[in-house]
PDB file of C-alpha atoms in Angstrom:
ATOM      1  CA  MET A  16     111.436 120.178 -76.456  1.00  0.00           C
ATOM      2  CA  TRP A  17     109.753 116.909 -77.288  1.00  0.00           C
ATOM      3  CA  VAL A  18     113.024 115.102 -76.432  1.00  0.00           C
ATOM      4  CA  MET A  19     112.935 116.604 -72.949  1.00  0.00           C
ATOM      5  CA  LEU A  20     109.329 115.580 -72.474  1.00  0.00           C
ATOM      6  CA  LEU A  21     110.136 112.074 -73.647  1.00  0.00           C
ATOM      7  CA  TRP A  22     113.169 111.952 -71.347  1.00  0.00           C
ATOM      8  CA  GLN A  23     111.111 113.142 -68.365  1.00  0.00           C
ATOM      9  CA  GLY A  24     108.469 110.520 -69.142  1.00  0.00           C
ATOM     10  CA  VAL A  25     111.060 107.744 -69.300  1.00  0.00           C
ATOM     11  CA  PHE A  26     112.935 109.034 -66.249  1.00  0.00           C
ATOM     12  CA  GLY A  27     109.643 109.383 -64.351  1.00  0.00           C
ATOM     13  CA  ASP A  28     108.798 105.779 -65.194  1.00  0.00           C
ATOM     14  CA  VAL A  29     112.212 104.660 -63.957  1.00  0.00           C
ATOM     15  CA  GLU A  30     111.705 106.530 -60.688  1.00  0.00           C
ATOM     16  CA  ALA A  31     108.254 105.024 -60.274  1.00  0.00           C
ATOM     17  CA  MET A  32     109.634 101.536 -60.947  1.00  0.00           C
ATOM     18  CA  ALA A  33     112.429 102.094 -58.437  1.00  0.00           C
ATOM     19  CA  ALA A  34     109.967 103.321 -55.804  1.00  0.00           C
ATOM     20  CA  ARG A  35     107.743 100.297 -56.453  1.00  0.00           C
ATOM     21  CA  ARG A  36     110.761  97.959 -56.203  1.00  0.00           C
ATOM     22  CA  ASP A  37     111.811  99.551 -52.910  1.00  0.00           C
ATOM     23  CA  ALA A  38     108.272  99.180 -51.541  1.00  0.00           C
ATOM     24  CA  ARG A  39     108.244  95.487 -52.537  1.00  0.00           C
ATOM     25  CA  ILE A  40     111.570  94.948 -50.755  1.00  0.00           C
ATOM     26  CA  ARG A  41     110.278  96.655 -47.602  1.00  0.00           C
ATOM     27  CA  LEU A  42     107.142  94.480 -47.732  1.00  0.00           C
ATOM     28  CA  LEU A  43     109.225  91.302 -48.044  1.00  0.00           C
ATOM     29  CA  GLN A  44     111.486  92.390 -45.185  1.00  0.00           C
ATOM     30  CA  ALA A  45     108.475  93.093 -42.970  1.00  0.00           C
ATOM     31  CA  GLN A  46     107.084  89.617 -43.697  1.00  0.00           C
ATOM     32  CA  ILE A  47     110.435  88.026 -42.855  1.00  0.00           C
ATOM     33  CA  GLU A  48     110.566  89.901 -39.551  1.00  0.00           C
ATOM     34  CA  MET A  49     107.034  88.757 -38.713  1.00  0.00           C
ATOM     35  CA  LEU A  50     107.880  85.133 -39.483  1.00  0.00           C
ATOM     36  CA  GLN A  51     111.108  85.321 -37.473  1.00  0.00           C
ATOM     37  CA  ALA A  52     109.160  86.599 -34.475  1.00  0.00           C
ATOM     38  CA  ARG A  53     106.965  83.488 -34.608  1.00  0.00           C
ATOM     39  CA  ILE A  54     109.779  80.962 -34.924  1.00  0.00           C
ATOM     40  CA  PRO A  55     110.811  79.486 -31.573  1.00  0.00           C
ATOM     41  CA  GLY A  56     114.512  79.847 -30.840  1.00  0.00           C
ATOM     42  CA  ASN A  57     116.936  81.849 -32.878  1.00  0.00           C
ATOM     43  CA  ARG A  58     117.977  79.270 -35.431  1.00  0.00           C
ATOM     44  CA  VAL A  59     116.563  78.384 -38.816  1.00  0.00           C
ATOM     45  CA  ILE A  60     117.983  75.195 -40.311  1.00  0.00           C
ATOM     46  CA  LEU A  61     118.072  75.309 -44.094  1.00  0.00           C
ATOM     47  CA  ALA A  62     118.110  72.300 -46.380  1.00  0.00           C
ATOM     48  CA  PRO A  63     121.090  71.935 -48.748  1.00  0.00           C
ATOM     49  CA  GLU A  64     118.869  72.939 -51.685  1.00  0.00           C
ATOM     50  CA  GLU A  65     117.912  76.156 -49.895  1.00  0.00           C
ATOM     51  CA  ARG A  66     121.572  76.889 -49.160  1.00  0.00           C
ATOM     52  CA  ASP A  67     122.432  76.415 -52.822  1.00  0.00           C
ATOM     53  CA  ARG A  68     119.600  78.735 -53.808  1.00  0.00           C
ATOM     54  CA  LEU A  69     120.862  81.474 -51.467  1.00  0.00           C
ATOM     55  CA  LEU A  70     124.409  81.029 -52.767  1.00  0.00           C
ATOM     56  CA  ARG A  71     123.226  81.331 -56.397  1.00  0.00           C
ATOM     57  CA  ILE A  72     121.286  84.502 -55.657  1.00  0.00           C
ATOM     58  CA  GLY A  73     124.190  85.833 -53.587  1.00  0.00           C
ATOM     59  CA  SER A  74     126.576  85.295 -56.488  1.00  0.00           C
ATOM     60  CA  GLU A  75     124.436  87.658 -58.567  1.00  0.00           C
ATOM     61  CA  LEU A  76     125.166  90.313 -55.928  1.00  0.00           C
ATOM     62  CA  GLY A  77     128.858  89.461 -55.652  1.00  0.00           C
ATOM     63  CA  HIS A  78     128.308  87.784 -52.252  1.00  0.00           C
ATOM     64  CA  GLN A  79     128.268  91.217 -50.575  1.00  0.00           C
ATOM     65  CA  LEU A  80     125.227  90.465 -48.414  1.00  0.00           C
ATOM     66  CA  ASP A  81     126.185  91.682 -44.950  1.00  0.00           C
ATOM     67  CA  ASP A  82     123.204  94.037 -44.742  1.00  0.00           C
ATOM     68  CA  LEU A  83     120.772  91.770 -46.620  1.00  0.00           C
ATOM     69  CA  LEU A  84     120.964  88.476 -44.732  1.00  0.00           C
ATOM     70  CA  SER A  85     118.264  88.115 -42.112  1.00  0.00           C
ATOM     71  CA  ILE A  86     117.533  84.427 -41.521  1.00  0.00           C
ATOM     72  CA  VAL A  87     121.125  83.298 -41.961  1.00  0.00           C
ATOM     73  CA  ALA A  88     124.150  84.588 -40.111  1.00  0.00           C
ATOM     74  CA  VAL A  89     126.812  86.199 -42.280  1.00  0.00           C
ATOM     75  CA  LYS A  90     129.335  83.829 -40.696  1.00  0.00           C
ATOM     76  CA  ALA A  91     127.309  80.803 -41.803  1.00  0.00           C
ATOM     77  CA  TYR A  92     126.927  82.190 -45.324  1.00  0.00           C
ATOM     78  CA  ARG A  93     130.694  82.701 -45.619  1.00  0.00           C
ATOM     79  CA  ARG A  94     131.291  79.161 -44.318  1.00  0.00           C
ATOM     80  CA  TRP A  95     128.953  77.833 -47.019  1.00  0.00           C
ATOM     81  CA  LEU A  96     130.978  79.783 -49.598  1.00  0.00           C
ATOM     82  CA  ARG A  97     134.229  78.227 -48.340  1.00  0.00           C
ATOM     83  CA  GLU A  98     132.694  74.741 -48.376  1.00  0.00           C
ATOM     84  CA  ALA A  99     131.372  75.262 -51.903  1.00  0.00           C
ATOM     85  CA  ALA A 100     134.773  76.527 -53.074  1.00  0.00           C
ATOM     86  CA  ALA A 101     136.475  73.493 -51.518  1.00  0.00           C
ATOM     87  CA  GLY A 102     133.955  71.223 -53.234  1.00  0.00           C
ATOM     88  CA  ARG A 103     132.735  69.685 -49.979  1.00  0.00           C
ATOM     89  CA  GLU A 104     129.411  67.909 -49.945  1.00  0.00           C
ATOM     90  CA  VAL A 105     126.860  69.459 -47.612  1.00  0.00           C
ATOM     91  CA  ASP A 106     125.574  67.062 -44.964  1.00  0.00           C
ATOM     92  CA  ARG A 107     121.896  66.606 -44.395  1.00  0.00           C
ATOM     93  CA  VAL A 108     121.247  69.008 -41.555  1.00  0.00           C
ATOM     94  CA  GLY A 109     118.998  68.073 -38.675  1.00  0.00           C
ATOM     95  CA  ARG A 110     119.281  64.336 -39.134  1.00  0.00           C
ATOM     96  CA  ARG A 111     121.426  62.113 -37.022  1.00  0.00           C
ATOM     97  CA  ARG A 112     124.034  59.933 -38.614  1.00  0.00           C
ATOM     98  CA  LYS A 113     123.100  56.301 -38.773  1.00  0.00           C
ATOM     99  CA  VAL A 114     125.167  53.943 -36.669  1.00  0.00           C
ATOM    100  CA  THR A 115     126.388  51.254 -39.038  1.00  0.00           C
ATOM    101  CA  VAL A 116     125.706  47.569 -38.432  1.00  0.00           C
ATOM    102  CA  PRO A 117     129.393  46.714 -37.838  1.00  0.00           C
ATOM    103  CA  LEU A 118     129.673  49.545 -35.298  1.00  0.00           C
ATOM    104  CA  ARG A 119     126.541  48.302 -33.526  1.00  0.00           C
ATOM    105  CA  GLY A 120     128.117  44.851 -33.420  1.00  0.00           C
ATOM    106  CA  LEU A 121     131.320  46.248 -31.934  1.00  0.00           C
ATOM    107  CA  ILE A 122     129.392  48.134 -29.230  1.00  0.00           C
ATOM    108  CA  ARG A 123     127.349  45.019 -28.450  1.00  0.00           C
ATOM    109  CA  ARG A 124     130.526  42.917 -28.253  1.00  0.00           C
ATOM    110  CA  LEU A 125     132.270  45.384 -25.927  1.00  0.00           C
ATOM    111  CA  ALA A 126     129.215  45.475 -23.660  1.00  0.00           C
ATOM    112  CA  ARG A 127     128.874  41.680 -23.519  1.00  0.00           C
ATOM    113  CA  GLU A 128     132.577  40.999 -22.980  1.00  0.00           C
ATOM    114  CA  SER A 129     132.829  43.616 -20.234  1.00  0.00           C
ATOM    115  CA  PRO A 130     129.515  43.597 -18.363  1.00  0.00           C
ATOM    116  CA  GLY A 131     130.592  46.248 -15.847  1.00  0.00           C
ATOM    117  CA  TRP A 132     131.238  48.856 -18.523  1.00  0.00           C
ATOM    118  CA  GLY A 133     128.699  51.540 -19.166  1.00  0.00           C
ATOM    119  CA  ALA A 134     128.217  53.741 -22.190  1.00  0.00           C
ATOM    120  CA  ARG A 135     130.888  56.177 -21.028  1.00  0.00           C
ATOM    121  CA  ARG A 136     133.599  53.524 -20.782  1.00  0.00           C
ATOM    122  CA  ILE A 137     132.616  52.039 -24.139  1.00  0.00           C
ATOM    123  CA  VAL A 138     132.887  55.497 -25.731  1.00  0.00           C
ATOM    124  CA  GLY A 139     136.412  55.740 -24.320  1.00  0.00           C
ATOM    125  CA  GLU A 140     137.355  52.392 -25.831  1.00  0.00           C
ATOM    126  CA  LEU A 141     135.853  53.395 -29.187  1.00  0.00           C
ATOM    127  CA  LYS A 142     137.846  56.629 -29.055  1.00  0.00           C
ATOM    128  CA  LYS A 143     141.044  54.577 -28.607  1.00  0.00           C
ATOM    129  CA  LEU A 144     140.100  52.774 -31.824  1.00  0.00           C
ATOM    130  CA  GLY A 145     139.632  56.112 -33.606  1.00  0.00           C
ATOM    131  CA  ILE A 146     135.823  55.981 -33.646  1.00  0.00           C
ATOM    132  CA  GLN A 147     134.026  59.176 -32.614  1.00  0.00           C
ATOM    133  CA  LEU A 148     130.628  58.489 -31.078  1.00  0.00           C
ATOM    134  CA  SER A 149     128.775  60.366 -28.362  1.00  0.00           C
ATOM    135  CA  ARG A 150     127.819  58.846 -25.045  1.00  0.00           C
ATOM    136  CA  SER A 151     124.114  59.350 -25.702  1.00  0.00           C
ATOM    137  CA  THR A 152     124.321  57.599 -29.074  1.00  0.00           C
ATOM    138  CA  THR A 153     126.252  54.723 -27.520  1.00  0.00           C
ATOM    139  CA  ARG A 154     123.669  54.472 -24.744  1.00  0.00           C
ATOM    140  CA  ARG A 155     120.855  54.461 -27.307  1.00  0.00           C
ATOM    141  CA  VAL A 156     122.549  51.624 -29.222  1.00  0.00           C
ATOM    142  CA  LEU A 157     123.020  49.645 -25.994  1.00  0.00           C
ATOM    143  CA  ILE A 158     119.353  50.042 -25.127  1.00  0.00           C
ATOM    144  CA  ASP A 159     118.252  49.152 -28.684  1.00  0.00           C
ATOM    145  CA  GLU A 160     120.422  46.035 -28.638  1.00  0.00           C
ATOM    146  CA  GLY A 161     119.175  45.022 -25.202  1.00  0.00           C
ATOM    147  CA  VAL A 162     122.635  44.930 -23.647  1.00  0.00           C
ATOM    148  CA  MET A 163     122.535  48.030 -21.468  1.00  0.00           C
ATOM    149  CA  PRO A 164     124.765  46.905 -18.672  1.00  0.00           C
ATOM    150  CA  GLY A 165     123.194  46.978 -15.267  1.00  0.00           C
ATOM    151  CA  CYS A 166     125.993  47.580 -12.850  1.00  0.00           C
ATOM    152  CA  SER A 167     126.192  44.475 -10.671  1.00  0.00           C
ATOM    153  CA  CYS A 168     128.596  46.152  -8.264  1.00  0.00           C
ATOM    154  CA  ARG A 169     125.901  48.185  -6.523  1.00  0.00           C
ATOM    155  CA  PRO A 170     122.368  47.144  -5.765  1.00  0.00           C
ATOM    156  CA  SER A 171     119.427  49.125  -7.033  1.00  0.00           C
ATOM    157  CA  PRO A 172     118.091  51.929  -4.835  1.00  0.00           C
ATOM    158  CA  THR A 173     114.973  49.969  -3.942  1.00  0.00           C
ATOM    159  CA  SER A 174     116.967  47.088  -2.499  1.00  0.00           C
ATOM    160  CA  TRP A 175     118.904  48.915   0.206  1.00  0.00           C
ATOM    161  CA  TRP A 176     118.383  52.666   0.229  1.00  0.00           C
ATOM    162  CA  ARG A 177     114.646  53.009   0.693  1.00  0.00           C
ATOM    163  CA  PRO A 178     114.230  50.401   3.448  1.00  0.00           C
ATOM    164  CA  THR A 179     117.257  51.825   5.255  1.00  0.00           C
ATOM    165  CA  SER A 180     115.940  55.329   4.813  1.00  0.00           C
ATOM    166  CA  SER A 181     112.487  54.473   6.125  1.00  0.00           C
ATOM    167  CA  ALA A 182     113.974  52.472   9.001  1.00  0.00           C
ATOM    168  CA  ARG A 183     116.126  55.441   9.927  1.00  0.00           C
ATOM    169  CA  ARG A 184     113.130  57.730   9.878  1.00  0.00           C
ATOM    170  CA  PHE A 185     111.145  55.271  11.973  1.00  0.00           C
ATOM    171  CA  GLY A 186     114.058  54.875  14.371  1.00  0.00           C
ATOM    172  CA  ARG A 187     114.466  58.598  14.729  1.00  0.00           C
ATOM    173  CA  ARG A 188     110.794  59.047  15.395  1.00  0.00           C
ATOM    174  CA  GLN A 189     110.882  56.335  17.997  1.00  0.00           C
ATOM    175  CA  ALA A 190     113.995  57.796  19.536  1.00  0.00           C
ATOM    176  CA  GLY A 191     112.376  61.210  19.664  1.00  0.00           C
ATOM    177  CA  ARG A 192     109.287  59.775  21.330  1.00  0.00           C
ATOM    178  CA  ARG A 193     111.356  57.918  23.886  1.00  0.00           C
ATOM    179  CA  HIS A 194     113.144  61.046  24.944  1.00  0.00           C
ATOM    180  CA  THR A 195     109.990  63.128  25.237  1.00  0.00           C
ATOM    181  CA  SER A 196     108.017  60.686  27.379  1.00  0.00           C
TER     182      SER A 196
END
């Protein structure tokens, strides 16, 4: 009899602990949902340390987290697992790669030797050399270096378009007045 009472007391404590654990999990999930609702966009960028932390905790659960992941897509988590298994170093997320000094020099040289080339053409030449760089990054480097090529083949809009445009408007107005009088 006393064994049954003891067993019920222990089992009751286990049930109470499980109910308390479940309530804590629901509370944490509710807080996560509230925070997600306040984050602009649908993407949370985690630092490499945070990724490692999630992977360590996930390993305790056998990486079966399809129903548990809320701020990270399951696809992303699996990709992190593959990268960790392959031993790849995680890049710093959210920071642009620095353009090296020799690459800046090459871009500057291409721009100075071919003044009619813009960022797009320079990117094409870099691609031929096996260097991947975006047009916007190339343009930023050209501006930083002070060699952004101004195309000498066509004048700026203020030199020919606006005066022509206003003259046309004036001419049309005059022509309209001539015909009505």
